[in-house]
Coordinates of C-alpha atoms and ligand atoms in Angstrom, one line a residue:
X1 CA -27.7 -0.8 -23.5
X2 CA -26.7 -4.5 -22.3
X3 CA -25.2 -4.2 -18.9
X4 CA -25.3 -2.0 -16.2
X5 CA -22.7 -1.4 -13.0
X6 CA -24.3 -2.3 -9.7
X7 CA -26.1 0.2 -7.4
X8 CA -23.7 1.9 -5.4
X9 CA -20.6 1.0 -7.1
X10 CA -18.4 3.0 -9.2
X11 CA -16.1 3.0 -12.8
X12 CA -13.0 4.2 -11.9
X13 CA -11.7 5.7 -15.3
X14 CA -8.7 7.6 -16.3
X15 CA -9.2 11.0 -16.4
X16 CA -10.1 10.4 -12.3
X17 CA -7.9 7.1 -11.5
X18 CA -5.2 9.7 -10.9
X19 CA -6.7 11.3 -8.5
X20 CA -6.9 8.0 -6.7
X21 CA -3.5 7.0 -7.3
X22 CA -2.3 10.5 -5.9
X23 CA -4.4 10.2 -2.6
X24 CA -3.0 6.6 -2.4
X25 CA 0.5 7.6 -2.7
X26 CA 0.4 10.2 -0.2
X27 CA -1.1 7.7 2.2
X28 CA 1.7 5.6 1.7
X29 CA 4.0 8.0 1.8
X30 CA 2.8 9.4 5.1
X31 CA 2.4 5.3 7.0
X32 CA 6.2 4.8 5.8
X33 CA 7.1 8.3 7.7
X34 CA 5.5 7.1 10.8
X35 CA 6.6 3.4 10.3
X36 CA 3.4 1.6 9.3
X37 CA 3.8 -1.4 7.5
X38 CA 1.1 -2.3 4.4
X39 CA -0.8 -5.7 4.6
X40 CA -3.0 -7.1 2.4
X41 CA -5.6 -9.8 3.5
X42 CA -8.6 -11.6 1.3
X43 CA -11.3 -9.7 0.2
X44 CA -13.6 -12.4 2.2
X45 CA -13.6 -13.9 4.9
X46 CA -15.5 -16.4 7.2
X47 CA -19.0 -14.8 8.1
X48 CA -18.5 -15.6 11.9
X49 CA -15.2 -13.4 12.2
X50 CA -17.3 -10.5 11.8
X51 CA -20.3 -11.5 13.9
X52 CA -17.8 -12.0 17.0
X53 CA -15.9 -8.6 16.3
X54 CA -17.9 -6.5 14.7
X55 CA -20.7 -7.5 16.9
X56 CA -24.0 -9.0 15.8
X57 CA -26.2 -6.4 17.0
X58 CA -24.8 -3.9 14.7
X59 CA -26.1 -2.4 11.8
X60 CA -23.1 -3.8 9.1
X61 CA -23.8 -7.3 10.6
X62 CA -27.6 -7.2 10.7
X63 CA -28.1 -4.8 7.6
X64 CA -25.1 -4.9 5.5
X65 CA -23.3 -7.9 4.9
X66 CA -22.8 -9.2 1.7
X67 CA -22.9 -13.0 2.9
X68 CA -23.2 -16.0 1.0
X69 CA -22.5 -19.6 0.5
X70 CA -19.6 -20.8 -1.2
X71 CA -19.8 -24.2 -3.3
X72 CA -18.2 -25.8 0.0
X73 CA -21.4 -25.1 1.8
X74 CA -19.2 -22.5 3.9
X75 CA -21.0 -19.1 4.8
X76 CA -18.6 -16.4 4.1
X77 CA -18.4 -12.5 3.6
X78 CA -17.4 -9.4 1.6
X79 CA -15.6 -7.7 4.1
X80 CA -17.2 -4.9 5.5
X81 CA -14.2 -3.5 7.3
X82 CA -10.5 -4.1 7.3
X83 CA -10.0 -4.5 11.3
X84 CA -11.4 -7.3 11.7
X85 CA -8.9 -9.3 8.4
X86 CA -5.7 -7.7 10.5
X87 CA -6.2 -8.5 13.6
X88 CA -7.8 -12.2 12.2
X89 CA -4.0 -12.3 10.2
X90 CA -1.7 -11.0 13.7
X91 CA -3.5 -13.3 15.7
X92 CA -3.0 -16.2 13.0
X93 CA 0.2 -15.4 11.4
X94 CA 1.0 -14.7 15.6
X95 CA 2.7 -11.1 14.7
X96 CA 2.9 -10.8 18.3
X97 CA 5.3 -13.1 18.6
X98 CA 8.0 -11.1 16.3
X99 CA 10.7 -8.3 18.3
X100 CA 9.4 -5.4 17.1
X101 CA 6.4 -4.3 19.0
X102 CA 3.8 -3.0 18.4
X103 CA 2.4 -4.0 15.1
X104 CA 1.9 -1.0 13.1
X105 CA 0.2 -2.2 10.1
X106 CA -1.9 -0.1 7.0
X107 CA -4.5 -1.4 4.2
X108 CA -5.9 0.3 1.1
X109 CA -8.5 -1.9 -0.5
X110 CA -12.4 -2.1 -1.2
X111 CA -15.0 -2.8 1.3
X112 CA -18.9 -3.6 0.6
X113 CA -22.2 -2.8 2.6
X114 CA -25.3 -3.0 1.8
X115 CA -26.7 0.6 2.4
X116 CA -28.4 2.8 0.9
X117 CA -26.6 4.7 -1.5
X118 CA -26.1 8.4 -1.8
X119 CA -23.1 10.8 -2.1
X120 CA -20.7 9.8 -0.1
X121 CA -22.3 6.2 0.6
X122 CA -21.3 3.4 -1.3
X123 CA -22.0 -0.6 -1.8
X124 CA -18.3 -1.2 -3.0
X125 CA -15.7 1.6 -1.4
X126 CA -11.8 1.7 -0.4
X127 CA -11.5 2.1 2.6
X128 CA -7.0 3.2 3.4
X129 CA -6.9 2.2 7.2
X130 CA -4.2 1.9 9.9
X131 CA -4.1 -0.6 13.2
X132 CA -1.2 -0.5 15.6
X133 CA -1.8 -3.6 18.1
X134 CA -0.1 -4.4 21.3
X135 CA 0.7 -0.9 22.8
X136 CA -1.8 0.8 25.0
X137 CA 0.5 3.8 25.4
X138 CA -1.9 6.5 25.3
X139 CA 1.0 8.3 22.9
X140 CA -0.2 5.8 20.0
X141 CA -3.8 6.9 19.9
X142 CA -2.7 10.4 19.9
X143 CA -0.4 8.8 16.8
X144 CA -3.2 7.4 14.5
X145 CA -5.1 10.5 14.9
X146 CA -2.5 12.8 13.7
X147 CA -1.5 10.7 11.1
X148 CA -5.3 10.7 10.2
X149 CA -5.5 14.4 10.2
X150 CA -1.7 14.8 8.3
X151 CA -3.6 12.4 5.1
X152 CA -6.3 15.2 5.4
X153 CA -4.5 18.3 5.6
X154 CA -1.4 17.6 3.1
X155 CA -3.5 16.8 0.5
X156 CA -4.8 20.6 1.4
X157 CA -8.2 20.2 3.0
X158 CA -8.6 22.7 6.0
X159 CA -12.4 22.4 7.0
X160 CA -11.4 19.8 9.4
X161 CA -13.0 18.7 12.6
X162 CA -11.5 16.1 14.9
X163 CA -14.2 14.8 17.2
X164 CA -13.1 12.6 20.2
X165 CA -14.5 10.5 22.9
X166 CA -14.0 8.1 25.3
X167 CA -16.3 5.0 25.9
X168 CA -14.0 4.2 28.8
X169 CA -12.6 0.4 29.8
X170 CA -15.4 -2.6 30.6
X171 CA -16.2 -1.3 33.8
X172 CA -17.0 1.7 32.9
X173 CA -18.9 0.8 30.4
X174 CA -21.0 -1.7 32.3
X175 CA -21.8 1.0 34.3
X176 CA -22.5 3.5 31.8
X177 CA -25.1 0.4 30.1
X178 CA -27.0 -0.5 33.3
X179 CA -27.3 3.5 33.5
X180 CA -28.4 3.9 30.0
X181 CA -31.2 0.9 30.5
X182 CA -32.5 2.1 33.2
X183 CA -33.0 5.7 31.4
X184 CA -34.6 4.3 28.7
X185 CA -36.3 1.5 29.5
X186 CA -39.5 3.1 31.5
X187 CA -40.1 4.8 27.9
X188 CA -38.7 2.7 25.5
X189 CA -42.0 2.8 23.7
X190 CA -41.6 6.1 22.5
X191 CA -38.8 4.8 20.2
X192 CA -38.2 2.8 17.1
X193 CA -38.2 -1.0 16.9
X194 CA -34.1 -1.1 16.5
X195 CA -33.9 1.1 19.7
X196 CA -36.1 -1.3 21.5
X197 CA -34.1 -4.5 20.3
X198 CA -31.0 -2.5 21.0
X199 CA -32.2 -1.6 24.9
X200 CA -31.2 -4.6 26.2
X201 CA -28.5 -5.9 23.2
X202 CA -26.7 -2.9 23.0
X203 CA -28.0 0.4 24.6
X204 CA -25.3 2.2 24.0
X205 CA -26.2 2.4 20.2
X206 CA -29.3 4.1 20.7
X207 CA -27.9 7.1 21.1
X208 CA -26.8 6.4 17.2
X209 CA -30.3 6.0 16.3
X210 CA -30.8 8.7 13.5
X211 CA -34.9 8.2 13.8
X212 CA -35.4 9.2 17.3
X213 CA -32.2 11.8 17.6
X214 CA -34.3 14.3 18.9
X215 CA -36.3 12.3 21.6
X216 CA -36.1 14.3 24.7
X217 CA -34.4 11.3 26.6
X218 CA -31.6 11.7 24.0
X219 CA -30.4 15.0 25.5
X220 CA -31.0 13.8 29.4
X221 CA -28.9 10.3 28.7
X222 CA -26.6 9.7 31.2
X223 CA -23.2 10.6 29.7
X224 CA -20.1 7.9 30.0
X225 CA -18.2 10.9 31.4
X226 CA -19.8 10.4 34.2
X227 CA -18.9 6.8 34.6
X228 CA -15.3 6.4 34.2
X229 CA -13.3 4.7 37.0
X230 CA -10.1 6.3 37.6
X231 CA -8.0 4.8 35.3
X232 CA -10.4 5.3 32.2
X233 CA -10.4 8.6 33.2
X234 CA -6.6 9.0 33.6
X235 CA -6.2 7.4 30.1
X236 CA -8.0 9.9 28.3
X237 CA -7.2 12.9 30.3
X238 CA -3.6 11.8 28.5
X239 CA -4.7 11.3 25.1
X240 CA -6.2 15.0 25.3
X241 CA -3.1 16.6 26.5
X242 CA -0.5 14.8 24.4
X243 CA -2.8 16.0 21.6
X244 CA -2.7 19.5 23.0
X245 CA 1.1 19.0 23.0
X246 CA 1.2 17.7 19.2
X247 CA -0.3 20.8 18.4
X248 CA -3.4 19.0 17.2
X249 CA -6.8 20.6 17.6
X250 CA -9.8 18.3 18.8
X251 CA -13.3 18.7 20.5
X252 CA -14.8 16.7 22.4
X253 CA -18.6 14.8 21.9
X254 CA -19.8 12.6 25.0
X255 CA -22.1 11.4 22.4
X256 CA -20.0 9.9 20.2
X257 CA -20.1 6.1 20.4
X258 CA -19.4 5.0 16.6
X259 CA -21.3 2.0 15.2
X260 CA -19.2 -1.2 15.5
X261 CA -19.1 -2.8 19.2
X262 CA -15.1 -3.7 19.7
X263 CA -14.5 0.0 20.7
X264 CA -13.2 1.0 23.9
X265 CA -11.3 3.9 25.4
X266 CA -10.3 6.4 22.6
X267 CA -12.8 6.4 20.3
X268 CA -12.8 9.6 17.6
X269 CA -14.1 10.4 13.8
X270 CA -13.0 13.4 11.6
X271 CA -15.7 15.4 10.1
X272 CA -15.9 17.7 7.1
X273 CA -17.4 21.1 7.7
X274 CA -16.9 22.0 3.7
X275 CA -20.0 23.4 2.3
X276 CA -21.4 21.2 -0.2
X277 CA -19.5 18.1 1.5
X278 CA -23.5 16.8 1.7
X279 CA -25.6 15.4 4.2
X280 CA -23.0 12.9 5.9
X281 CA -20.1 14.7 7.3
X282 CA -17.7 11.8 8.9
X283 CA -14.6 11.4 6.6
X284 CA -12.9 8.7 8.7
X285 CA -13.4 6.9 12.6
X286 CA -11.5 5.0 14.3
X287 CA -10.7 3.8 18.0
X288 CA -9.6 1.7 20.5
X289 CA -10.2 -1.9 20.3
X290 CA -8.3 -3.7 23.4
X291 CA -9.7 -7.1 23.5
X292 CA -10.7 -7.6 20.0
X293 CA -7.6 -10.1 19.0
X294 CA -8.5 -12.1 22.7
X295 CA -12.0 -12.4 21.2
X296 CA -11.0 -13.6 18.1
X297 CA -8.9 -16.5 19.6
X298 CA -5.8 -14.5 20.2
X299 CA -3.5 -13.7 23.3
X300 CA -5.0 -10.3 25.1
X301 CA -3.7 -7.6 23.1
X302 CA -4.4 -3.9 23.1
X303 CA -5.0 -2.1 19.8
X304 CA -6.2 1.0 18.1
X305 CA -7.4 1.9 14.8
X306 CA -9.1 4.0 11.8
X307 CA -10.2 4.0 8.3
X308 CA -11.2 6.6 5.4
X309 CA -12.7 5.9 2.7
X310 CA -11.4 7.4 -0.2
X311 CA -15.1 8.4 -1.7
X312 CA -15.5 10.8 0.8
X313 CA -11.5 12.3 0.7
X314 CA -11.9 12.8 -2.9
X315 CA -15.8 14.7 -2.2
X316 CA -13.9 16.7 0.1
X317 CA -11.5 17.6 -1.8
X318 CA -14.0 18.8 -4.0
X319 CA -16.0 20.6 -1.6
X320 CA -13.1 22.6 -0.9
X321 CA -12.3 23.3 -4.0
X322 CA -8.9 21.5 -3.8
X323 CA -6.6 20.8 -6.9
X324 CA -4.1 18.1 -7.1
X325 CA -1.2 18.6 -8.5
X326 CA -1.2 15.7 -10.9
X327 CA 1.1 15.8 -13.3
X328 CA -0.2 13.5 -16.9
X329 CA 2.0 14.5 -19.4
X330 CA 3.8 12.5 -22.2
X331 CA 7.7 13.1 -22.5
X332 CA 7.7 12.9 -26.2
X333 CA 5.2 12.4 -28.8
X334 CA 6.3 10.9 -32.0
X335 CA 4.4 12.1 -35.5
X336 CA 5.9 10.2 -38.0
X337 CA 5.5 11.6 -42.2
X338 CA 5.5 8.9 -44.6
X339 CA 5.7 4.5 -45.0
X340 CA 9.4 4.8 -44.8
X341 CA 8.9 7.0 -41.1
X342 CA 5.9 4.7 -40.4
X343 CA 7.8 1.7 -40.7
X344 CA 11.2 3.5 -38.1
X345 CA 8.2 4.7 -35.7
X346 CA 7.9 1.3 -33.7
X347 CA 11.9 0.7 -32.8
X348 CA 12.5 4.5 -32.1
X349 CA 9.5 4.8 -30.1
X350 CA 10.7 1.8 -28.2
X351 CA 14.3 3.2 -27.8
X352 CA 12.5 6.1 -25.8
X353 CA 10.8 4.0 -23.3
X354 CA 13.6 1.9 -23.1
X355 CA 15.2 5.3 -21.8
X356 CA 12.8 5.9 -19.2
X357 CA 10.5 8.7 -21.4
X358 CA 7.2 8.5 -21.4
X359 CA 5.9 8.4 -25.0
X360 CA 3.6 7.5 -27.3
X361 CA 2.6 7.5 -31.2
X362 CA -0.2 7.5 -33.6
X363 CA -1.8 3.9 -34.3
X364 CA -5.3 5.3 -36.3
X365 CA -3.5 5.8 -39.2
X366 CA -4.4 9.8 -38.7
X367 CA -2.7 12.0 -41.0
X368 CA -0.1 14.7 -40.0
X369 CA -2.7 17.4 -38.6
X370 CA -4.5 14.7 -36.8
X371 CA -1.1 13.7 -35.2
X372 CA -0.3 16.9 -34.2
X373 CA -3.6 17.3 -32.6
X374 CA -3.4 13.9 -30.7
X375 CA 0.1 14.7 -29.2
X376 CA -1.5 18.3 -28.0
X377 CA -3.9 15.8 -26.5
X378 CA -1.4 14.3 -24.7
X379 CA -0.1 17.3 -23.3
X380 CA 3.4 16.1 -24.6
X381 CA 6.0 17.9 -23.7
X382 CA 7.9 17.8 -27.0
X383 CA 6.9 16.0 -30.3
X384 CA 9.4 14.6 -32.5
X385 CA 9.0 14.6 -36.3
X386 CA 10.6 11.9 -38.1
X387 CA 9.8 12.6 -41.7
X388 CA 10.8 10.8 -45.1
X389 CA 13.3 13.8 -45.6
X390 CA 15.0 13.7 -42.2
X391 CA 15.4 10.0 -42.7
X392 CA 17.1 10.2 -45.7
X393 CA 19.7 12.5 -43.4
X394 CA 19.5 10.3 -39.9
X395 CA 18.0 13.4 -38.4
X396 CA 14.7 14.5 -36.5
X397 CA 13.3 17.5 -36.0
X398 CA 12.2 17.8 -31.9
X399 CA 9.8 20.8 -31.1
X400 CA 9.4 21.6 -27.5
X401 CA 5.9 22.4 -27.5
X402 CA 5.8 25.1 -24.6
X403 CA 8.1 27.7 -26.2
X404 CA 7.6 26.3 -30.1
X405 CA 11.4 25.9 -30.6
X406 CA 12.2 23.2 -33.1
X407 CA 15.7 21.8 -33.7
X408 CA 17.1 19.2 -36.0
X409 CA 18.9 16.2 -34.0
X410 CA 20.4 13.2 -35.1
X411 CA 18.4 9.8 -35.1
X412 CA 21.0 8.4 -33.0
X413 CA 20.9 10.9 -30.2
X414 CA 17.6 12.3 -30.3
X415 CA 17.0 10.2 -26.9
X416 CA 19.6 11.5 -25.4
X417 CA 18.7 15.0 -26.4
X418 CA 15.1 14.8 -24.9
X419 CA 16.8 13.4 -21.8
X420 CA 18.5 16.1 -21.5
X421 CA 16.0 19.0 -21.4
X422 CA 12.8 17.4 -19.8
Ligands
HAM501 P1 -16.5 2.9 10.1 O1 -16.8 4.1 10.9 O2 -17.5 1.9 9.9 O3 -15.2 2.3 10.9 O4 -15.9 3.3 8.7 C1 -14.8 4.1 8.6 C2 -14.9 5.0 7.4 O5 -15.2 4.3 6.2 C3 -16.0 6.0 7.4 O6 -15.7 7.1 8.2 C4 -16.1 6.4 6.0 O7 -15.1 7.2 5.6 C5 -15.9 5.0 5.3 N1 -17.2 4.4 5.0 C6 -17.9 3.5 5.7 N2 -19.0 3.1 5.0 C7 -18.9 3.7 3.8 C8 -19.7 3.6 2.7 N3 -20.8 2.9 2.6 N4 -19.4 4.4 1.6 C9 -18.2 5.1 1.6 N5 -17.4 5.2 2.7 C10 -17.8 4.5 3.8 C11 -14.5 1.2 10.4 O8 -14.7 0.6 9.4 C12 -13.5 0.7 11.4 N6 -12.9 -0.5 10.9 C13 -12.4 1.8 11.6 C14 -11.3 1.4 12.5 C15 -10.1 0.9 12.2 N7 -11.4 1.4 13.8 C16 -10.3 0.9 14.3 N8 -9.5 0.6 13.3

């Protein structure tokens, strides 16, 4: 064997790229029904756009960048995220600027991290995310998450949780920081070296920390709940009950604090409870972000956010046992009997494609069982038999393979006749 794919990526192949394409489509379907616009920025971008908004305490930017240097001595990245691109292309291409307000943008595309990978965890993944930017109507976080959850449950998963937070505004959370240092700090021996770096860069994470999750100080952590000002509080005591309204189930998780560090406000991740899903549950996150395009360079502007991967849709899917219904059949498969048949095959097969069938024909040279077989392959709804014979008489015998009926048609309107019963 020459080459092998990279660790943590994946072959895509037919057989399984429609799954793909169906999950896509749905997305797309549902952003058009709630009036989110698709854009599509580079696959790279300058390292230092995701140190300032992803923050350069967190894991992706200390761990998992793929970084280099480009032959222009420029440092740049794989993107780890896609929030970072859109609001880097509304504050550029100045989308604020334009009448219709807010900016209700979605991406589907791949994103790379260096982590470790297992099921569900990936170096190369697609991540299909939304960002609305410039409303801070609580009635738009309430939004992205029931779009979220409608991807979810229309494609006919059910074991879903919706997990919600708030990390409040920057007052709160200043608070809610000088509380958390002084918690830790007298024992911050006890934890791991991240935690300890992280105590005074970005205490908040350490209540992320997977190594020291069951640290008695984790449970007695003063809670952000308990440090919202009024308005913070106000804000998400109206997230809650327009969800209540929508219909929309959630609970709630003080200790939810997600890993990148331009969250504030809502901030909320949707969890698998599917047996089998594996060892990480979250299916998407997402949040607030107000502030983010202001520390990019951009006028203050209020936005909110998430992103699924696909990976971990599709495992779900699986987990719960889920079928798409993806239809992959051929219209019309054409077995042609003899050179004279042979030779008509290419312009007739043409003349059905031309008409919008989906078709196909043998190119191996198989013989007339072997034909047969390949168009059962192809699950073709009927198969057309051109044979020396029938040519001779500008006819063709077309057999609908589901009942086994054959009937004699002539050449010139056999198109027309498969038209008419698929
Ligand atoms: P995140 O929580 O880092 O947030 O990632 C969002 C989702 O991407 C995860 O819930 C998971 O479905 C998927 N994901 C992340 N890493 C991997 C991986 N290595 N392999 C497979 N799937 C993965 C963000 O990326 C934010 N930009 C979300 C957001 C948008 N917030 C506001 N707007």
């Amino acid at each position: 064997m020459g080459y092998q794919i990279p660790r943590g990526t994946q072959d895509i192949l037919p057989g399984t790229v429609e799954k793909w394409q169906y999950v896509e489509n749905k997305a797309r379907e549902i952003c058009s029904r709630y009036n989110y616009k698709e854009i599509r920025t580079p696959i790279f971008e300058h390292t230092e756009l995701f140190l300032r908004s992803v923050g350069d305490t967190t894991d992706i930017v200390q761990k998992e960048m793929y970084t280099f240097t480009d032959r222009g001595d420029r440092s740049l990245t794989l993107r780890p995220e896609g929030t970072a691109s859109t609001v880097r292309s509304y504050v550029e291409n100045k989308l604020f600027g334009l009448p219709q307000q807010p900016t209700k943008l979605y991406y589907i595309g791949p994103m790379f991290r260096y982590e470790r990978p297992q099921a569900g965890r990936y170096r190369q993944f697609v991540q299909f995310g939304i960002e609305a930017m410039g409303s801070d109507d609580p009635s738009i976080d309430a939004e992205v998450m029931a779009l979220a959850m409608d991807v979810y449950k229309e494609l006919g998963l059910k074991q879903l949780r919706l997990v919600l937070n708030t990390l409040g505004d920057k007052e709160s959370r200043k608070a809610h920081r000088d509380a958390l240092v002084a918690h830790f700090e007298p024992r911050i021996g006890e934890f791991c070296h991240d935690c300890q770096n992280r105590l005074q860069t970005n205490p908040l994470r350490i209540l992320d920390c997977k190594k020291d999750r069951d640290h008695e100080l984790m449970k007695t952590a003063p809670s952000i709940h308990d440090y919202l000002n009024d308005e913070s509080r106000n804000y998400f005591e109206t997230v809650k009950s327009t969800l209540t309204d929508m219909g929309i189930d959630f609970v709630i998780d003080p200790t939810l604090v997600r890993g990148l560090d331009y969250y504030n406000h809502t901030a909320f991740e949707i969890m698998s409870d599917a047996e089998g899903f594996g060892a990480i549950t979250t299916l998407s996150g997402g949040g607030r972000y107000n502030g983010l395009a202001e520390e990019i360079g951009g006028p203050a502007t209020p936005g909110i956010g998430f992103a699924m991967s696909l990976e971990r849709l599709l495992l779900a899917l699986d987990a719960e046992g889920v079928t798409l219904p993806i239809e992959d059949e051929l219209d019309c498969y054409l077995v042609a009997m003899g050179e004279a048949a042979k030779e008509k095959a290419p312009s007739l097969l043409y003349q059905f494609r031309k008409a919008g069938l989906k078709a196909d024909k043998d190119y191996m040279d198989k013989k007339i069982k072997a034909q047969f077989k390949a168009a059962d392959r192809t699950n073709a709804k009927f198969v057309a038999v051109l044979g020396e014979d029938e040519l001779a008489n500008g006819v063709i015998s077309v057999k609908e393979m589901e009942t086994g009926n054959q009937t004699e048609v002539k050449l010139e309107e056999v198109t027309q006749y498969i038209l008419n019963q698929i």
